PDB file of C-alpha atoms and ligand atoms in Angstrom:
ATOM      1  CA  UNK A   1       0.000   0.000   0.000  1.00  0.00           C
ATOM      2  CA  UNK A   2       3.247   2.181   0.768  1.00  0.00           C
ATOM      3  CA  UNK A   3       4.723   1.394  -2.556  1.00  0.00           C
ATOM      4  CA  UNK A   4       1.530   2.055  -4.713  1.00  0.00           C
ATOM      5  CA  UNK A   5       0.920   5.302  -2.863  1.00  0.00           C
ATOM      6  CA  UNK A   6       4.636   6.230  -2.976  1.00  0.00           C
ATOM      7  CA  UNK A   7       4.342   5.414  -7.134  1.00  0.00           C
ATOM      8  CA  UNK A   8       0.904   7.006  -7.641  1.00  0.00           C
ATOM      9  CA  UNK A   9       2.571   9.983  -6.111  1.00  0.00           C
ATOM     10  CA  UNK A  10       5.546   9.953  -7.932  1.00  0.00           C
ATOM     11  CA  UNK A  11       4.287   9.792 -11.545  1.00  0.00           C
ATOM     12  CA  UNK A  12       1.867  12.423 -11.118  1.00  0.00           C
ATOM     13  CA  UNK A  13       4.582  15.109  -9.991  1.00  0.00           C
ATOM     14  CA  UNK A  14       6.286  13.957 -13.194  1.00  0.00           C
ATOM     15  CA  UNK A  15       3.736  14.295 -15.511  1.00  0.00           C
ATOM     16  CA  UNK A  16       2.557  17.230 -13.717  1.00  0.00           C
ATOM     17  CA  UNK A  17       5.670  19.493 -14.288  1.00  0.00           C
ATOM     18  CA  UNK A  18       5.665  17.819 -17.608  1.00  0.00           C
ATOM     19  CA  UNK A  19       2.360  18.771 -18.784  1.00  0.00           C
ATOM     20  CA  UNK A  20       1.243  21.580 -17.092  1.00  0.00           C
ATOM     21  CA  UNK A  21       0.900  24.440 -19.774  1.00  0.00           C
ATOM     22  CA  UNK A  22      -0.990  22.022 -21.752  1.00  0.00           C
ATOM     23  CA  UNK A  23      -3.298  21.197 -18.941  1.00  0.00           C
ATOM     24  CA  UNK A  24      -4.232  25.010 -18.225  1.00  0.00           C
ATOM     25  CA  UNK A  25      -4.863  25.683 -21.520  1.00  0.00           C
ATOM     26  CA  UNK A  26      -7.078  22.505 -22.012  1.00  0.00           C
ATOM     27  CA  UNK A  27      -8.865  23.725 -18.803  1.00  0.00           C
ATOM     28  CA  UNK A  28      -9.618  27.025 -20.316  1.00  0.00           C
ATOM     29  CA  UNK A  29     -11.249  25.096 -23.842  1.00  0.00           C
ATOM     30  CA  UNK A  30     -12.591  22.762 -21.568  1.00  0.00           C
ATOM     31  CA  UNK A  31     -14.787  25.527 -19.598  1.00  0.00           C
ATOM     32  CA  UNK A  32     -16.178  26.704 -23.056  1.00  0.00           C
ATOM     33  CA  UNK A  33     -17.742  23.442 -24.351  1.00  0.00           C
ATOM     34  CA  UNK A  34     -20.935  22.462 -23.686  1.00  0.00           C
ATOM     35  CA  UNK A  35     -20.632  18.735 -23.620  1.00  0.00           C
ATOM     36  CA  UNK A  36     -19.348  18.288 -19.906  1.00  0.00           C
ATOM     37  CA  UNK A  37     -20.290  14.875 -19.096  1.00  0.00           C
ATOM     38  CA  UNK A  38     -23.106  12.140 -19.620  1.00  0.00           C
ATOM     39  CA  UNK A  39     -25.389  13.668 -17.692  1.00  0.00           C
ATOM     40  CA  UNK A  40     -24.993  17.279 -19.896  1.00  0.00           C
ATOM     41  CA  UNK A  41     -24.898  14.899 -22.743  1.00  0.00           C
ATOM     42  CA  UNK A  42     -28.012  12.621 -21.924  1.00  0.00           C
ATOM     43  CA  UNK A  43     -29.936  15.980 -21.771  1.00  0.00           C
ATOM     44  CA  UNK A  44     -28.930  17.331 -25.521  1.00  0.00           C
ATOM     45  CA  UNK A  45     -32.019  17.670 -27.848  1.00  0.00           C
ATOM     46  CA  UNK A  46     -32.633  18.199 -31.980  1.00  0.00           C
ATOM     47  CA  UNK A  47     -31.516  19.783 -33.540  1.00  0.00           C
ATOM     48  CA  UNK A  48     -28.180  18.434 -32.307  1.00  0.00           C
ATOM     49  CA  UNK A  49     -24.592  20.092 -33.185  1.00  0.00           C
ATOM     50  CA  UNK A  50     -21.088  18.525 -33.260  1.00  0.00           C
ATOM     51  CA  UNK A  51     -19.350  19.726 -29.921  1.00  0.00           C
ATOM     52  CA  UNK A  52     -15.635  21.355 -29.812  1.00  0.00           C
ATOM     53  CA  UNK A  53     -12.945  18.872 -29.014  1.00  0.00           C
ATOM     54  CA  UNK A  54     -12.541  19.743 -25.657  1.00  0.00           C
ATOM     55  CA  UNK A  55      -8.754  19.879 -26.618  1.00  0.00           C
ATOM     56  CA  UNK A  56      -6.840  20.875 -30.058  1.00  0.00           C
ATOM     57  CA  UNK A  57      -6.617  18.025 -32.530  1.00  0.00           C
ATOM     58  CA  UNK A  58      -2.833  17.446 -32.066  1.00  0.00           C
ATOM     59  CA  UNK A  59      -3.183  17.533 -28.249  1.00  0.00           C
ATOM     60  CA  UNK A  60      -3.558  13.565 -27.843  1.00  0.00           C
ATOM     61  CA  UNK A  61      -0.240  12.846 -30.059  1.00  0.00           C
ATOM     62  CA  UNK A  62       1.651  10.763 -29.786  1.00  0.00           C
ATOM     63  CA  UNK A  63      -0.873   8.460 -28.442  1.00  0.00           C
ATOM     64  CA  UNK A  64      -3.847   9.478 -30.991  1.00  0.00           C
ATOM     65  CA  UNK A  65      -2.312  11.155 -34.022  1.00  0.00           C
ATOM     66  CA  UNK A  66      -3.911  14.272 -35.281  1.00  0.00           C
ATOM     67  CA  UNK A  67      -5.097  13.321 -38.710  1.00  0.00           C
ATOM     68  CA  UNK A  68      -7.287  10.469 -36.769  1.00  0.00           C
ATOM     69  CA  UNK A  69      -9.237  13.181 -34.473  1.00  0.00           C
ATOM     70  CA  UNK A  70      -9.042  15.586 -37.484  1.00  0.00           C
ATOM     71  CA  UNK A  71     -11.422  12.774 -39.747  1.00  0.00           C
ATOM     72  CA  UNK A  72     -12.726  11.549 -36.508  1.00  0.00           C
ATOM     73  CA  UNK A  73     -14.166  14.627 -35.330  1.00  0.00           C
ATOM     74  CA  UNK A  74     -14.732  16.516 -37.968  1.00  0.00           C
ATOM     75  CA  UNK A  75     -16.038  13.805 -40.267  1.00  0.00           C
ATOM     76  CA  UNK A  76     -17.315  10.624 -38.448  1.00  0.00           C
ATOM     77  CA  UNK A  77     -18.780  12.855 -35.675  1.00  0.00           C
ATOM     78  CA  UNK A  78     -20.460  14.794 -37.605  1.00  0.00           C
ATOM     79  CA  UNK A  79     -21.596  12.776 -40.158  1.00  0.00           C
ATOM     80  CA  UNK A  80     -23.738  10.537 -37.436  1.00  0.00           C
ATOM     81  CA  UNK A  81     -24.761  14.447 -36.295  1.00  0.00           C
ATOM     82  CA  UNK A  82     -26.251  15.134 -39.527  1.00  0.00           C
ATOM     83  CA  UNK A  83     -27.797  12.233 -40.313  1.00  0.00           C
ATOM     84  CA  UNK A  84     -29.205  11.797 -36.954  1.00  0.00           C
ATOM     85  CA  UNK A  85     -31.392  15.333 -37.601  1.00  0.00           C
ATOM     86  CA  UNK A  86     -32.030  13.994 -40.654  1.00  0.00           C
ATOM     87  CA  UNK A  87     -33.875  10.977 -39.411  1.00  0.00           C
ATOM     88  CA  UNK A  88     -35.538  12.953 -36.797  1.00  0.00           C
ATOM     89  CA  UNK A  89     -36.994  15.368 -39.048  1.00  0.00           C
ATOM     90  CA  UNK A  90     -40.676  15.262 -38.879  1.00  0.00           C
ATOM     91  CA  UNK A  91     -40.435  12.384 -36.412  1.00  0.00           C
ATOM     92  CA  UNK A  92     -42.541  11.328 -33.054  1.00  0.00           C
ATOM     93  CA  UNK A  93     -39.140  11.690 -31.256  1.00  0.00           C
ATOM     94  CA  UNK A  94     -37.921  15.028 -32.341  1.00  0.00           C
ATOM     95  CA  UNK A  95     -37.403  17.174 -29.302  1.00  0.00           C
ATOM     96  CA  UNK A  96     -37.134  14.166 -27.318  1.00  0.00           C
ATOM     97  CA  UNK A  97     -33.444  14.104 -25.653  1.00  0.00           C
ATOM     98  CA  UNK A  98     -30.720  11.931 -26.140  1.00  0.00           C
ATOM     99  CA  UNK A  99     -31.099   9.481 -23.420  1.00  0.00           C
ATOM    100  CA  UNK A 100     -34.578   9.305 -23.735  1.00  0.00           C
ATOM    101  CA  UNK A 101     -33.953   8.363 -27.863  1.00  0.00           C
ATOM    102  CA  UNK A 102     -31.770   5.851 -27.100  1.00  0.00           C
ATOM    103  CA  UNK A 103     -33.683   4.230 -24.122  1.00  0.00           C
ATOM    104  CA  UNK A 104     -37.018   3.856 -26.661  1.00  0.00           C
ATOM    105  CA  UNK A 105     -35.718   1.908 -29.210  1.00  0.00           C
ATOM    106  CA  UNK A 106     -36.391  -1.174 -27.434  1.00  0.00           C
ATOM    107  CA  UNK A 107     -38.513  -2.786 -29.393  1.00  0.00           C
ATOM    108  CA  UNK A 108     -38.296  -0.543 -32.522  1.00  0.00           C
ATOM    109  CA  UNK A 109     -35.978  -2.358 -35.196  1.00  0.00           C
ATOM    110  CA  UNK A 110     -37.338   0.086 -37.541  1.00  0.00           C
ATOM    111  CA  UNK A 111     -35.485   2.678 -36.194  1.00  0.00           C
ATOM    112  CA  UNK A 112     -32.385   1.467 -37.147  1.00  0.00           C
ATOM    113  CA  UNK A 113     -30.998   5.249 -38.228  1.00  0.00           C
ATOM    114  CA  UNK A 114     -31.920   6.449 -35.301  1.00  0.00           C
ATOM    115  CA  UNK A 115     -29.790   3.748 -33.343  1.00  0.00           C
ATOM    116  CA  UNK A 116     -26.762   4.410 -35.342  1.00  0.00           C
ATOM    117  CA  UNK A 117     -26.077   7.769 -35.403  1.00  0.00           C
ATOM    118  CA  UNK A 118     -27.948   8.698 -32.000  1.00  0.00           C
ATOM    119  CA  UNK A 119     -25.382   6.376 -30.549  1.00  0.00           C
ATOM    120  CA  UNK A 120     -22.781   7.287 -32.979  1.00  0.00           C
ATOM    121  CA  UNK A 121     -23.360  11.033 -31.649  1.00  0.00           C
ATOM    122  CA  UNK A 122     -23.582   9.777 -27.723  1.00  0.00           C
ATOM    123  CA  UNK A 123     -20.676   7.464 -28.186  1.00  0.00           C
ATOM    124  CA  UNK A 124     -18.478  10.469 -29.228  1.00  0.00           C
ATOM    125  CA  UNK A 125     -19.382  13.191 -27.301  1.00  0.00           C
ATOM    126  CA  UNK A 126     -18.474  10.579 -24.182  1.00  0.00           C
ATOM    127  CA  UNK A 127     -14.976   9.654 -26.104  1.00  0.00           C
ATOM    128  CA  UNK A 128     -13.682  13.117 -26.575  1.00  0.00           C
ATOM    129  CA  UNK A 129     -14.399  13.924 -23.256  1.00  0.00           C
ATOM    130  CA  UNK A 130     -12.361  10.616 -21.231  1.00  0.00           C
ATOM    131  CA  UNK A 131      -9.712  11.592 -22.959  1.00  0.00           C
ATOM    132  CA  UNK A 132      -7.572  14.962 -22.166  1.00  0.00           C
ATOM    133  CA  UNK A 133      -3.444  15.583 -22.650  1.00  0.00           C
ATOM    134  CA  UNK A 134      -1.616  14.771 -19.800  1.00  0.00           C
ATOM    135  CA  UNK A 135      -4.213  12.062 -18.568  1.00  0.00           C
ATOM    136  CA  UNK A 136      -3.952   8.597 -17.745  1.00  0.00           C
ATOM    137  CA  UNK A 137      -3.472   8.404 -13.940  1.00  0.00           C
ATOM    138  CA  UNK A 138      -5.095   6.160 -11.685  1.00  0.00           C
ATOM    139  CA  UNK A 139      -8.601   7.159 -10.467  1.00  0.00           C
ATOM    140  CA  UNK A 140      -9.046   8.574  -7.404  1.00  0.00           C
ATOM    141  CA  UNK A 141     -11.595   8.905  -4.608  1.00  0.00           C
ATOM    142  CA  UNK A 142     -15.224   7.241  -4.845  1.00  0.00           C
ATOM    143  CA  UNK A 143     -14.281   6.036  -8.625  1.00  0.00           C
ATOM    144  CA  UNK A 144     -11.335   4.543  -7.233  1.00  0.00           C
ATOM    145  CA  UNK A 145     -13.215   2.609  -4.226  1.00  0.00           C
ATOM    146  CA  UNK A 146     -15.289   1.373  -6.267  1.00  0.00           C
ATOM    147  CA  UNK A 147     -12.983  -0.310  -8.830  1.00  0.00           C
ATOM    148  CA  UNK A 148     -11.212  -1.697  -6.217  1.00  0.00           C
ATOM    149  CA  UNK A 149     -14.456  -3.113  -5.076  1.00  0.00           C
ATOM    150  CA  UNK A 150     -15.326  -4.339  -8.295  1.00  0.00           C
ATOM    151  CA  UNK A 151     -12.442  -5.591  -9.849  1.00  0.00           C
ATOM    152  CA  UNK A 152      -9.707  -5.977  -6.887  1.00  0.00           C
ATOM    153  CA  UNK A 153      -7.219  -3.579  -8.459  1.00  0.00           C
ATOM    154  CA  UNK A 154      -7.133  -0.690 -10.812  1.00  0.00           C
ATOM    155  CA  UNK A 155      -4.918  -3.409 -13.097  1.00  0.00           C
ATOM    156  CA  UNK A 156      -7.355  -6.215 -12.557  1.00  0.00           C
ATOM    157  CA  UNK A 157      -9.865  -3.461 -14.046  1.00  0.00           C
ATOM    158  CA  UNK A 158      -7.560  -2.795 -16.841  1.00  0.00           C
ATOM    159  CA  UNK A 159      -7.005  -5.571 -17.479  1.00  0.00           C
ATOM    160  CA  UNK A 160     -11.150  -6.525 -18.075  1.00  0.00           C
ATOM    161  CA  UNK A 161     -11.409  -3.661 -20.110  1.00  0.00           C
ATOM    162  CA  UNK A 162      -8.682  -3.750 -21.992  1.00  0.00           C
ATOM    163  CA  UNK A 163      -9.825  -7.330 -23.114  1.00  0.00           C
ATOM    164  CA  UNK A 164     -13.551  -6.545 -23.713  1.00  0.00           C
ATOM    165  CA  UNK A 165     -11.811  -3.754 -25.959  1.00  0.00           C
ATOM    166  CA  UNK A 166      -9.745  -6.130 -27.906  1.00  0.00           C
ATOM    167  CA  UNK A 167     -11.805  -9.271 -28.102  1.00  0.00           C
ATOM    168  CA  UNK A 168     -15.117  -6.771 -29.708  1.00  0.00           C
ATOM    169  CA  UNK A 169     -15.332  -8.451 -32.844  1.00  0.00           C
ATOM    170  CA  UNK A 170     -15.324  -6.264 -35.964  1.00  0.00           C
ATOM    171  CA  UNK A 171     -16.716  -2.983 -34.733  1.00  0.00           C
ATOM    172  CA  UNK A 172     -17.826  -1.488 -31.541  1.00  0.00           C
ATOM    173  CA  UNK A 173     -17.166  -0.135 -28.633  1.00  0.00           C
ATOM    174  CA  UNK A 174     -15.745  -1.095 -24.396  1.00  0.00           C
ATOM    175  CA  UNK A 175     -17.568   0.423 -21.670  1.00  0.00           C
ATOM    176  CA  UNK A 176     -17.359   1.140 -17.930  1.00  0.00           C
ATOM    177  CA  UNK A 177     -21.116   1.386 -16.976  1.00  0.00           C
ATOM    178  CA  UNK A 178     -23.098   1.938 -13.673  1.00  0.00           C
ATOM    179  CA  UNK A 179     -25.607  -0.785 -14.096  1.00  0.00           C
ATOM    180  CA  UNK A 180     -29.578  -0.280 -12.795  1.00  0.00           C
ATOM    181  CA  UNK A 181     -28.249  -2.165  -9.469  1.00  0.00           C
ATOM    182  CA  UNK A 182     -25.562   0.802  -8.439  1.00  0.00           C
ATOM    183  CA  UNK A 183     -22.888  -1.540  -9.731  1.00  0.00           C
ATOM    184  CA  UNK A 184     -19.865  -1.000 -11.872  1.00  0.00           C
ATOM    185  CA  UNK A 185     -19.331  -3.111 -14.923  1.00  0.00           C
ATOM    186  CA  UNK A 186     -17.375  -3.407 -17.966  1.00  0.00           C
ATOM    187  CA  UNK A 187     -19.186  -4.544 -21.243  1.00  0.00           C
ATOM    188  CA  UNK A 188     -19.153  -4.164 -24.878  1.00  0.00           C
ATOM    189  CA  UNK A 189     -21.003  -2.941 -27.745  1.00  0.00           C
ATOM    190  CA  UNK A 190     -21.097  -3.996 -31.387  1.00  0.00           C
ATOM    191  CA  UNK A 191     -21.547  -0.744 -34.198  1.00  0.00           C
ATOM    192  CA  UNK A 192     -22.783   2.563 -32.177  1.00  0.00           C
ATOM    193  CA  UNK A 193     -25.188   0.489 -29.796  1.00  0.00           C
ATOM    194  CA  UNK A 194     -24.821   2.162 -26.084  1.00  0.00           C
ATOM    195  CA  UNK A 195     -25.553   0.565 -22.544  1.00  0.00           C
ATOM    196  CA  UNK A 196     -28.256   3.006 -22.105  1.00  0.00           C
ATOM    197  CA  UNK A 197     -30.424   0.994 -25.429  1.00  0.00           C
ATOM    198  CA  UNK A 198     -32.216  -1.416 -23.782  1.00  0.00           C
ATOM    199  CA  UNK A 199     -32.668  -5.028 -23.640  1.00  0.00           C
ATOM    200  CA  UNK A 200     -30.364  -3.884 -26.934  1.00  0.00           C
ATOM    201  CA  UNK A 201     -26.859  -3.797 -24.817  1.00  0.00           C
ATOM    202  CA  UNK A 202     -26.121  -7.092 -23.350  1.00  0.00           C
ATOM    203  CA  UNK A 203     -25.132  -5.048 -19.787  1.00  0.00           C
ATOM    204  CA  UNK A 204     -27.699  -2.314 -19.597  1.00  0.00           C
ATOM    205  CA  UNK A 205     -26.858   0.446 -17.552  1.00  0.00           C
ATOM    206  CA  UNK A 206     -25.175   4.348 -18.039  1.00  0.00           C
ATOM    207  CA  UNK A 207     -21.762   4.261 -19.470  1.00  0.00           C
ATOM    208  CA  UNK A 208     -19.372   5.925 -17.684  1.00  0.00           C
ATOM    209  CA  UNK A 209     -15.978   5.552 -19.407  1.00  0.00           C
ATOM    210  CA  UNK A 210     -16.076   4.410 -23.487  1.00  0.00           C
ATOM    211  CA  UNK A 211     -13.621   3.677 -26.350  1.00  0.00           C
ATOM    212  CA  UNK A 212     -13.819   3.198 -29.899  1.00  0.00           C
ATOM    213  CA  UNK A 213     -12.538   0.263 -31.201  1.00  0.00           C
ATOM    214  CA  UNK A 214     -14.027   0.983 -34.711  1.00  0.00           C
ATOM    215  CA  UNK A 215     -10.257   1.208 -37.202  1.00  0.00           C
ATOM    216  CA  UNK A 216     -11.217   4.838 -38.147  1.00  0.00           C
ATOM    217  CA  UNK A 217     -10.142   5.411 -34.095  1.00  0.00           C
ATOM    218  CA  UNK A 218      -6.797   3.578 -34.785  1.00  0.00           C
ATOM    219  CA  UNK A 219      -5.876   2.382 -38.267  1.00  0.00           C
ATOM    220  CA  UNK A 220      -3.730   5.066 -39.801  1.00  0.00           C
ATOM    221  CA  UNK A 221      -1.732   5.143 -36.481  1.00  0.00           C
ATOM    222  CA  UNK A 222      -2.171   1.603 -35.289  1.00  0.00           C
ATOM    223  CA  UNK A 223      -3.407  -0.479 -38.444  1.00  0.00           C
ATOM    224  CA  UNK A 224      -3.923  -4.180 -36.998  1.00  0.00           C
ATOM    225  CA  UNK A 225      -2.903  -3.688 -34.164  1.00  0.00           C
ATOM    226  CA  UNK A 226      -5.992  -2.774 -31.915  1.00  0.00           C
ATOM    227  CA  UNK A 227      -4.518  -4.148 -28.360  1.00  0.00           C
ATOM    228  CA  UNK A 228      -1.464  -1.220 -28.296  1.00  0.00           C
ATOM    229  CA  UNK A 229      -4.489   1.376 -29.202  1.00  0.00           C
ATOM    230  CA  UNK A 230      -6.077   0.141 -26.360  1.00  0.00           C
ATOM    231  CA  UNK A 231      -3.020   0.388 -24.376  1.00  0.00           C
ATOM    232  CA  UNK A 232      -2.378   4.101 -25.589  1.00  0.00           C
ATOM    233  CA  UNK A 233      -5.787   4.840 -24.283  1.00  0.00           C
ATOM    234  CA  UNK A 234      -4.850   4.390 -21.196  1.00  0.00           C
ATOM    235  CA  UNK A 235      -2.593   7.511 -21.295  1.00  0.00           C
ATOM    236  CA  UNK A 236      -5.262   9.614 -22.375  1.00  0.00           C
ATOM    237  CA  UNK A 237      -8.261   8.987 -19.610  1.00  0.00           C
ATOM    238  CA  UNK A 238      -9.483  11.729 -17.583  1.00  0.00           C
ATOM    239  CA  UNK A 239     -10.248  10.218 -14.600  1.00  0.00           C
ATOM    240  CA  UNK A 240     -11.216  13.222 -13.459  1.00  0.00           C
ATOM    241  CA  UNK A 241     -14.022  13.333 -16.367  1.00  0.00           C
ATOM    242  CA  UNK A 242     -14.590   9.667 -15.478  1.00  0.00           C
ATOM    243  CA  UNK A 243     -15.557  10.355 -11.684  1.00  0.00           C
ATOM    244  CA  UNK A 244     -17.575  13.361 -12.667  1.00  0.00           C
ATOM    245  CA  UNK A 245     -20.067  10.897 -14.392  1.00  0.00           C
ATOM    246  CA  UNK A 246     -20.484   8.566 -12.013  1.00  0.00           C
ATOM    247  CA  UNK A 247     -21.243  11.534  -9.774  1.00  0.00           C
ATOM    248  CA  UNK A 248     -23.841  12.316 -12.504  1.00  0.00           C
ATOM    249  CA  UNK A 249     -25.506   9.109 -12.350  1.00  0.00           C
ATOM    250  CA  UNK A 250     -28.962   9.355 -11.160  1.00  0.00           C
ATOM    251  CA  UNK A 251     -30.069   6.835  -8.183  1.00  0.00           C
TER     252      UNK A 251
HETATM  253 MN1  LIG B   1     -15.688   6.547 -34.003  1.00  0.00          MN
END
């Protein structure tokens, strides 16, 4: 307990002195966008807009190179934006919010435009915002209880995620959720499907912590190899962001 205290301690004045104009600057962007976790997110409403990065495009190298959030951002993102207004033109569930769309289409296979780029727009607006320069620390605090709780050790964690990440076949997403018990739990996705859709997600619940493991997230950087994405990920998390939604999470 010494040693891991004496470590955690240790790496964070490192990166710390390392980092720190990048972090105040990313604090000032961060203040300006909207999106400012799931809970701000959930509550979002057509017509819907593409958020800022919360950071500049080039701020996650050399983990997430800056072409990748350039198209990812700027072209994914918004394309599941655009045609998610699209498909809500004229429809029952325009003016509905975000959380509320994805949590009715149980049931609805019809929808399926709906599904992919409401979730494609959820998915993203989470992603961008678990990720910040300088991050990748252990949790701390409440979050950091209860992974301990759940899964022994913030490695026994990583290592769960990590694998749900990398064993998603084709493509899809990893999640740290609260499930409707109160209970942590890590999952996956296939496409832009979300824990919040369902008797959709196989582990229903509010996602807390997500990442991409469609190749437009990696493959110019990382091309086959999806595992040492994963692993670059984990010098990007806010934690920070991480524990302010499951602070958000209602009940
Ligand atoms: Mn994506």
């Amino acid at each position: 307990m010494k040693k891991r205290e004496f470590l955690k301690t240790g790496s964070v004045l490192a990166i710390g002195s390392l980092v720190a104009p990048m972090v105040s600057s990313c604090k000032d962007t961060g203040t300006a966008n909207p999106i400012a976790d799931v809970s701000t997110i959930s509550a979002l409403a057509s017509p819907f807009a593409l958020p800022e990065l919360p950071y500049a495009p080039e701020a996650l190298e050399p983990y997430i190179d800056t072409e990748t959030m350039n198209i990812h951002h700027g072209k994914h993102h918004a394309g599941y934006v655009n045609n998610l207004n699209k498909a809500l033109e004229g429809h029952e569930w325009s003016g509905a919010d975000l959380k509320t769309i994805l949590q009715s289409l149980e049931g609805k296979p019809e929808h399926t435009a709906i599904r992919n780029n409401g979730g494609g727009h959820f998915n993203h607006s989470l992603f961008w915002k678990v990720m910040t320069p300088g991050g990748g620390q252990a949790p701390s605090g409440r979050l950091a209880d209860a992974i301990n709780a759940t899964f022994t050790s913030f490695e026994g964690f990583k290592e769960v995620f990590s694998k749900a990440a990398a064993t998603r076949f084709g493509s899809g997403w990893a999640w740290l959720s609260v499930s409707p018990e109160g209970k942590l739990s890590v999952s996956s996705t296939p496409n832009q499907d979300n824990p919040l859709m369902k008797n959709i997600a196989e582990a229903p619940g509010t996602p807390i912590l997500g990442i991409d493991v469609w190749e437009h997230a990696y493959y110019l950087k990382y091309q086959n190899r999806r595992a040492e994405y994963i692993d670059s990920f984990f010098s990007l998390i806010n934690w920070g962001a991480v524990a302010a939604n499951l602070d958000g999470v209602e009940g």
